Tab-separated table of C-alpha atoms and ligand atoms in Angstrom:
chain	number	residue	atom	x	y	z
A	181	UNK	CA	100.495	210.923	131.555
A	182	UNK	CA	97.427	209.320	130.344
A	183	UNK	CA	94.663	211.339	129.941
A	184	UNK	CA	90.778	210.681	129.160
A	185	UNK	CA	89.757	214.372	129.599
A	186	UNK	CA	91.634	217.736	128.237
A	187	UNK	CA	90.691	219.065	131.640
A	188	UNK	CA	93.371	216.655	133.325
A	189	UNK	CA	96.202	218.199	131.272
A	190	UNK	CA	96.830	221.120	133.963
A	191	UNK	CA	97.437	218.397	136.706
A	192	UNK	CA	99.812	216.482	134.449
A	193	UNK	CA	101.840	219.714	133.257
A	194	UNK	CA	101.937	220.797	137.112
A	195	UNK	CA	103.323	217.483	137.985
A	196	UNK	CA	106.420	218.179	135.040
A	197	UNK	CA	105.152	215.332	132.770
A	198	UNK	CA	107.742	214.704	130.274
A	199	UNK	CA	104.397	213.865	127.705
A	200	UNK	CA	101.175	212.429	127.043
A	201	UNK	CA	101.642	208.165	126.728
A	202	UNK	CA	97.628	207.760	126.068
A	203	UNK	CA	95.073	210.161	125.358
A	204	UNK	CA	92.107	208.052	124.958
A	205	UNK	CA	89.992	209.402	122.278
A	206	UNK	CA	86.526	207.620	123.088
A	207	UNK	CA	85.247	210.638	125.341
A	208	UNK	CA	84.116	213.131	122.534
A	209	UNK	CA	82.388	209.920	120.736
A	210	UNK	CA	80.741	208.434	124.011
A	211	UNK	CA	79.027	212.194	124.937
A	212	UNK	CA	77.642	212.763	122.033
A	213	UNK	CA	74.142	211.605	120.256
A	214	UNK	CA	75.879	211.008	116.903
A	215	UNK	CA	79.667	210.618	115.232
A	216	UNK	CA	81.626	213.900	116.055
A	217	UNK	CA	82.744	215.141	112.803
A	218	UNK	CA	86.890	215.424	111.987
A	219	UNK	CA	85.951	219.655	112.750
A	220	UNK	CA	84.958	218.341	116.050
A	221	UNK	CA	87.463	216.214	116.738
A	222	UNK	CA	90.292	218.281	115.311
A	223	UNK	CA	88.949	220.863	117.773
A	224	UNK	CA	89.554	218.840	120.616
A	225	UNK	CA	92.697	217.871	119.073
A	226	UNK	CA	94.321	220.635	118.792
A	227	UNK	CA	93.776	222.172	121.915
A	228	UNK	CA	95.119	218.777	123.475
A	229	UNK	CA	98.293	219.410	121.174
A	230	UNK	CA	98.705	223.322	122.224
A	231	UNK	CA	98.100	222.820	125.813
A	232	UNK	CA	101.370	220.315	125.287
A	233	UNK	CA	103.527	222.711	123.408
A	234	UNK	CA	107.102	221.567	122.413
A	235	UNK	CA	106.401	218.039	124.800
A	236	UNK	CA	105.220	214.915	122.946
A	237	UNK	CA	101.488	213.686	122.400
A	238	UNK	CA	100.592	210.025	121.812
A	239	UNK	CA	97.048	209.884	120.353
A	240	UNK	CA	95.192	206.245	120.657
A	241	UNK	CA	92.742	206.134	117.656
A	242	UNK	CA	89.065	204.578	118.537
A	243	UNK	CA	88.929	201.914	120.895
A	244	UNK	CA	85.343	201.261	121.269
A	245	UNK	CA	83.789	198.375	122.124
A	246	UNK	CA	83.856	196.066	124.540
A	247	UNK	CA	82.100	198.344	127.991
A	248	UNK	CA	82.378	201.243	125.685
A	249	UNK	CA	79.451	201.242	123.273
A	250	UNK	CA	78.502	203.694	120.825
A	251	UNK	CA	74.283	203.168	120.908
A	252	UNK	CA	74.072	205.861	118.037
A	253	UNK	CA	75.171	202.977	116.343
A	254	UNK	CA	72.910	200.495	115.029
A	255	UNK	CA	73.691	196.743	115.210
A	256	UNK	CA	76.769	197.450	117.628
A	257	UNK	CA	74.996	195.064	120.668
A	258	UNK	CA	76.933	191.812	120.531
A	259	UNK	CA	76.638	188.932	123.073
A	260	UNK	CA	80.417	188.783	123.527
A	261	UNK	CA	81.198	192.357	122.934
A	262	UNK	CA	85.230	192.055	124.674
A	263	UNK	CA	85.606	189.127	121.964
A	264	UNK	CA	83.484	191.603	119.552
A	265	UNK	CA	84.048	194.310	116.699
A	266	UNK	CA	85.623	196.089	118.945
A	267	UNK	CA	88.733	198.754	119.034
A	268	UNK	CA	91.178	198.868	115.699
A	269	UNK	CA	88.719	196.174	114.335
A	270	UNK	CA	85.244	199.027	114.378
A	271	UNK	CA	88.121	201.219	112.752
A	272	UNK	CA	89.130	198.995	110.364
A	273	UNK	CA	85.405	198.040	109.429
A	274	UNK	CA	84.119	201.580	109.244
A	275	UNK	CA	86.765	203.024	107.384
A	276	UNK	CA	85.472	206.713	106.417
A	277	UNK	CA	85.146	207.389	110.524
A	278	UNK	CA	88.639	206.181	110.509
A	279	UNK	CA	89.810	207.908	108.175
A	280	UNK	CA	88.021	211.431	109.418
A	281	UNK	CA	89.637	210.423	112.787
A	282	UNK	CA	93.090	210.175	111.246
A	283	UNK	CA	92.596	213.669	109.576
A	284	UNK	CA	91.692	215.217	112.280
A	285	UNK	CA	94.754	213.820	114.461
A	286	UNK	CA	97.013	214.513	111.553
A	287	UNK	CA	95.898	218.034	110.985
A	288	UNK	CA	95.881	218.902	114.646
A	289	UNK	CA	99.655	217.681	114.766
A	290	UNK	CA	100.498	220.250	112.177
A	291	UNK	CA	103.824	222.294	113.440
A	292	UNK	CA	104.055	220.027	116.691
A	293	UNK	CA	107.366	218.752	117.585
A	294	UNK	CA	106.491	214.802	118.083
A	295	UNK	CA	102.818	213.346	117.290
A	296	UNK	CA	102.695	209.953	118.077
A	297	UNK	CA	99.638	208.014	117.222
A	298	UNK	CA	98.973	204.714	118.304
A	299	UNK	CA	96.458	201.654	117.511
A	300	UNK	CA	94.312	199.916	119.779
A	301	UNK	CA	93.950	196.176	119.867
A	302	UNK	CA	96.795	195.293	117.343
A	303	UNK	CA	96.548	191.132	116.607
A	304	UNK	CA	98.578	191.039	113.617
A	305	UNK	CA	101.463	192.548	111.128
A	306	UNK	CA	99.147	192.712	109.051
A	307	UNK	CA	96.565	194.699	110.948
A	308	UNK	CA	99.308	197.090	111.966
A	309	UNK	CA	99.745	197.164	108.112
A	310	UNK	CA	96.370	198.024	107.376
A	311	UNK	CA	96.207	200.886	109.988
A	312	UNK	CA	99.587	202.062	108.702
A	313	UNK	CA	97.797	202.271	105.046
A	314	UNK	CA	94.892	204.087	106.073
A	315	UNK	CA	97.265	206.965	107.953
A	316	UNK	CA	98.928	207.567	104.529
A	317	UNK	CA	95.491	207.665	102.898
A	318	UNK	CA	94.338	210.220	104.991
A	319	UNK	CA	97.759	212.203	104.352
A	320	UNK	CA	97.490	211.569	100.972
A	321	UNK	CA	93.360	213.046	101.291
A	322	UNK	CA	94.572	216.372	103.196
A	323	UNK	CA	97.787	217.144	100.747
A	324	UNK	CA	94.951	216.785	97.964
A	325	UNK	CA	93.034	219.634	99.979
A	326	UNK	CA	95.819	221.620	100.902
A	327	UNK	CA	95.656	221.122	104.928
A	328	UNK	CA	98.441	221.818	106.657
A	329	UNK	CA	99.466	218.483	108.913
A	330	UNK	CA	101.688	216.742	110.474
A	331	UNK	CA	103.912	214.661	107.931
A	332	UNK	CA	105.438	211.931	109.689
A	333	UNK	CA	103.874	211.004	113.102
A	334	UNK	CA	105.237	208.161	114.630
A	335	UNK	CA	103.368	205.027	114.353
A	336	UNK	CA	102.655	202.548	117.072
A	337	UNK	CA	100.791	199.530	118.401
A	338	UNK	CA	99.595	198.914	121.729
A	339	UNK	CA	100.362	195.271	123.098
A	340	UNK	CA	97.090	193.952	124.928
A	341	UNK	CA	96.766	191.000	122.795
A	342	UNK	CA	98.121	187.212	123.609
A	343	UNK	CA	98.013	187.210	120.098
A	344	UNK	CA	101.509	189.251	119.056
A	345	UNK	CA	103.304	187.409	121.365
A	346	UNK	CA	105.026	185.249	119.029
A	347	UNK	CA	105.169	187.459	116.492
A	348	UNK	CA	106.866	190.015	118.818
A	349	UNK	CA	109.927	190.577	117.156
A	350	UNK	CA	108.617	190.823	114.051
A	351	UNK	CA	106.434	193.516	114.611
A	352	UNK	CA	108.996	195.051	116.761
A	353	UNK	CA	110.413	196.254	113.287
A	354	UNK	CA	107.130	197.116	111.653
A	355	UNK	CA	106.267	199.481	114.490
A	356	UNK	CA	107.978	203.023	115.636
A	357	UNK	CA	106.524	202.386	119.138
A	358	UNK	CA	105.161	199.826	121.796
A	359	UNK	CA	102.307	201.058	124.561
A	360	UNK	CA	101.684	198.293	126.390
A	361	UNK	CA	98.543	197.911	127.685
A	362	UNK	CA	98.398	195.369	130.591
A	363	UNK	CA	94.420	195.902	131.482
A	364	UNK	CA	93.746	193.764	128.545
A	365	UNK	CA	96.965	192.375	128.382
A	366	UNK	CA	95.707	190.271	131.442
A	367	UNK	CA	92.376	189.981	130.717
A	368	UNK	CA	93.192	188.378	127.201
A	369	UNK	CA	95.678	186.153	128.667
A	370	UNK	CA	93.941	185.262	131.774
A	371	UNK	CA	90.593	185.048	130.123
A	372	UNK	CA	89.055	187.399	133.263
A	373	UNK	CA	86.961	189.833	131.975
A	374	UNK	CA	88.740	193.291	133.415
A	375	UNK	CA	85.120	194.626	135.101
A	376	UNK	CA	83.699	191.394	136.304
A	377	UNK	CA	84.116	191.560	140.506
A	378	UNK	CA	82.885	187.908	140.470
A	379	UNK	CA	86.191	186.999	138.902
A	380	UNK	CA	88.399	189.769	140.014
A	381	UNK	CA	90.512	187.291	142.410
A	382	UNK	CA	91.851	185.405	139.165
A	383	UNK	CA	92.737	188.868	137.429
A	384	UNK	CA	96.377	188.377	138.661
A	385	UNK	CA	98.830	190.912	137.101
A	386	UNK	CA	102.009	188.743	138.564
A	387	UNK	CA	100.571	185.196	137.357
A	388	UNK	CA	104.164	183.877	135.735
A	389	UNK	CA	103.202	184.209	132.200
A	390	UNK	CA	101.777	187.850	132.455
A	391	UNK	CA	105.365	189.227	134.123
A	392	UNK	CA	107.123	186.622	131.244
A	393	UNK	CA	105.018	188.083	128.252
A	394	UNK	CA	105.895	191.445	129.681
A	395	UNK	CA	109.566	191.127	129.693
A	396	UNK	CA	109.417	189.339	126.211
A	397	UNK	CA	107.395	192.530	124.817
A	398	UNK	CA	110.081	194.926	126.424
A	399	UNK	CA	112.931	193.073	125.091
A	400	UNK	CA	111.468	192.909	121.677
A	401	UNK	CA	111.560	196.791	121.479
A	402	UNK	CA	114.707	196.606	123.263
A	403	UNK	CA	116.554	195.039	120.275
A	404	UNK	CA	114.958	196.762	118.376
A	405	UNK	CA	115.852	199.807	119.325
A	406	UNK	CA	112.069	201.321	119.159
A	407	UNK	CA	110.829	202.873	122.136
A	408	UNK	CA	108.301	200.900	125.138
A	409	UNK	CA	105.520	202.384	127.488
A	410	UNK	CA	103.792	201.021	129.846
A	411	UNK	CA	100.431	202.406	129.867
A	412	UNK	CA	97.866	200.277	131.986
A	413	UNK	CA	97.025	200.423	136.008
A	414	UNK	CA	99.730	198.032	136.651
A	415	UNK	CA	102.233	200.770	135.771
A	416	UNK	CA	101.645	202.484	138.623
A	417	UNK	CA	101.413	199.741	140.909
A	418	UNK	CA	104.548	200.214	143.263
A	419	UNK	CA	105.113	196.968	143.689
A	420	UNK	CA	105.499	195.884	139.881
A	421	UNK	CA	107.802	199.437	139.225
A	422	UNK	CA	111.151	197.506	139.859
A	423	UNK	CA	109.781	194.569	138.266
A	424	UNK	CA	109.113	196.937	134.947
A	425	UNK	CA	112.457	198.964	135.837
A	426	UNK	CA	114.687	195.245	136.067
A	427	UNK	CA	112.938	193.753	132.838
A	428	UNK	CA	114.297	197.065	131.052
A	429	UNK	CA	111.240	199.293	130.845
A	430	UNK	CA	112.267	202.729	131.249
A	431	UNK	CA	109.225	205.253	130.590
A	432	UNK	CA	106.074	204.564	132.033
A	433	UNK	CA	102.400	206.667	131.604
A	434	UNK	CA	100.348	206.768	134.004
A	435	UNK	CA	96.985	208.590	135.485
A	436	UNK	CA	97.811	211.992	136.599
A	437	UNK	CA	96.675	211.321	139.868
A	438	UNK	CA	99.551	209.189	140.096
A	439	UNK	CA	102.284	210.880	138.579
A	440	UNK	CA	103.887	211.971	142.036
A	441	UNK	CA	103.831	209.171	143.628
A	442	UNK	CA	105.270	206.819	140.277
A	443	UNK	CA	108.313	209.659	140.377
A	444	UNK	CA	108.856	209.122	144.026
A	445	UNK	CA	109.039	205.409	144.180
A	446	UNK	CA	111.163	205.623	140.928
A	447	UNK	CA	113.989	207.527	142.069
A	448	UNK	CA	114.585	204.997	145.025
A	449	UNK	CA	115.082	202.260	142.699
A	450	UNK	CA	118.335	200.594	141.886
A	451	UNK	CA	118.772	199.091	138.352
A	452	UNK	CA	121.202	196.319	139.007
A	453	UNK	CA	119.150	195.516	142.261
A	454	UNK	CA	115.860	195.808	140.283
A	455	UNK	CA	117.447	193.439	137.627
A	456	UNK	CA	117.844	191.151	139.752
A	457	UNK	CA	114.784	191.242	140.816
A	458	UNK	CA	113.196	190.518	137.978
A	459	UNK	CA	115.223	187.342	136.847
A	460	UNK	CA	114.085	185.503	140.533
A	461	UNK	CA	110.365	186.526	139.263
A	462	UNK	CA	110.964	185.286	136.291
A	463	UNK	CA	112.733	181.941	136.721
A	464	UNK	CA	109.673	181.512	139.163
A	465	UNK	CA	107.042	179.631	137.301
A	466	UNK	CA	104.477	179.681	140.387
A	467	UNK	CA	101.478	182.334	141.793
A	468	UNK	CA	102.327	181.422	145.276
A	469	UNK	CA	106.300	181.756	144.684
A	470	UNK	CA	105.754	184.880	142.997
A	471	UNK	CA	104.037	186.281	146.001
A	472	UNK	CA	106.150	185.304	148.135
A	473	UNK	CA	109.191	187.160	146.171
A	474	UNK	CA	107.018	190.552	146.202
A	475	UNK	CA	106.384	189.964	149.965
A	476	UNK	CA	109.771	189.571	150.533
A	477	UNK	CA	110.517	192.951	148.360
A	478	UNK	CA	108.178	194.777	150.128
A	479	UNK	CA	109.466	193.992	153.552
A	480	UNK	CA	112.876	194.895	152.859
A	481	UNK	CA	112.122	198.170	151.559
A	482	UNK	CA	110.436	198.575	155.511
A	483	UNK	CA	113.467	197.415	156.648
A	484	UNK	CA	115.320	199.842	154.498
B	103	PEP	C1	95.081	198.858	128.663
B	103	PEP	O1	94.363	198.014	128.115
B	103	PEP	O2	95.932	198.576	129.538
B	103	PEP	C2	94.961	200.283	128.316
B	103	PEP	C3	95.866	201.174	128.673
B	103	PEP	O3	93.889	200.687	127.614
B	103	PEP	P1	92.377	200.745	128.175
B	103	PEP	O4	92.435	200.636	129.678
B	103	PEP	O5	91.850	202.041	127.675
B	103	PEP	O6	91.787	199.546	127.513
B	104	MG	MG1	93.204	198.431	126.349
């Protein structure tokens, strides 16, 4: 499941999630008047981490920014603010509220089976790198004050940028995980800003080179043997689930709202007919033959 709010974690156990794929950590920062402190956040944390027991968490670090601005904090209002210091960038820039986040995840992991924490907005190895450093800096900070924590989380980037396309494989080995997150994944590569209605008819999750990036991204991790999530809307989008399924994605997280219906349209699907699938969408290099493929798709699951 992803989840924004600890309060959604009831919904998601109910519904047998096998784990949390995304819990968004901007929510404590956006409600309050000033920087939660690592007690605050560890607070939060941990209950997130022993609501989930034995099952694994997947904590994003920061991703503000863009719609999500901090106005505690001065000189944060930028003209172009989804182009902006935004995400893993703010991290990297303000280091110590990194680092206090990074604390607080690790010591809030402490005793749990799997922690997973991911990065936000990854553009390059070296990026990934930096993050990577700053995660053993804050271990190295809490074994210096004797805090108990978690000792080897699982270290991941999400995918949302045009920019690690080509550099895929690469990071494929630098990284434990992939999250893939397709809201910006589009936006970047479509150049549609995600929350602009005046443009939402070009924000086109099945344009040819969104469904080809996607596939390249899966297969990356693929041979590499690291594990891939798909964590934006089009996740749960039936229509793109045997498209995901064919191209070799196999665990998807999704709102708990749609948790249900994502496990009922899964067990229908048929790999080898999925796989299919997904070579005629991508050997089509058109909008308009692309449509017409998930048309045809739909209909003959009504005709099923
Ligand atoms: C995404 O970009 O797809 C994603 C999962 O993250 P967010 O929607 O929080 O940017
Ligand atoms: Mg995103």
């Amino acid at each position: 499941a992803n989840i924004n709010l600890l309060s959604e974690i009831k919904l998601a156990k109910d519904l047998n999630v096998q784990g949390i794929g995304l819990y968004r950590t901007e929510f404590p920062f956006l409600v309050r008047s000033n920087l939660p402190s690592e007690e605050e956040q560890y607070l939060v944390y941990k209950r997130l981490c022993d609501e989930m027991g034995d099952l694994e968490v997947t904590i994003r670090t920061l991703d503000i920014g863009g719609e999500k601005l901090l106005p505690y904090l001065e000189g944060t209002k930028e003209a172009n603010p989804e182009l902006g210091l935004r995400s893993i960038r703010f991290s990297l820039h303000h280091r110590e509220v990194f680092l206090q986040q990074l604390r607080a995840i690790l010591r809030a992991g402490a005793g749990i089976g799997k922690l997973k924490i991911v990065f936000p907005m990854i553009s390059a190895i070296d990026e990934f790198r930096q993050a990577r450093h700053a995660v053993e800096e804050a271990m190295v900070d809490l074994a210096r004050k004797k805090l108990p924590f978690h000792p080897s989380p699982a270290l991941g980037a999400m995918i949302e940028l045009p920019a690690v396309l080509d550099i895929i494989h690469e990071l494929a080995k630098e990284a434990d995980f992939f999250s893939i997150g397709t809201n910006d994944l589009i936006q970047y590569l479509l150049a549609v800003d995600r929350t602009n209605e005046r443009v939402a008819a070009y924000y086109q999750p099945y344009h040819p080179s969104v469904l080809r990036s996607l596939h390249r991204i899966i297969q990356a991790a693929v041979t590499a043997e690291i594990e891939v999530t798909v964590c934006g809307e089009m996740g749960h989008e039936p229509e793109f689930m045997p498209f995901f399924i064919g191209a070799g994605l196999r665990t998807f997280s999704v709102d708990p709202h749609f948790l249900r219906s994502v496990q009922e349209k899964i067990v229908n699907i048929s790999v080898s007919q999925a796989t299919a699938y997904a070579q005629a969408l991508l050997a089509e290099p058109t909008l308009e033959g692309i449509q017409a493929l998930i048309r045809s798709q739909k209909g003959r699951k009504t005709a099923d």
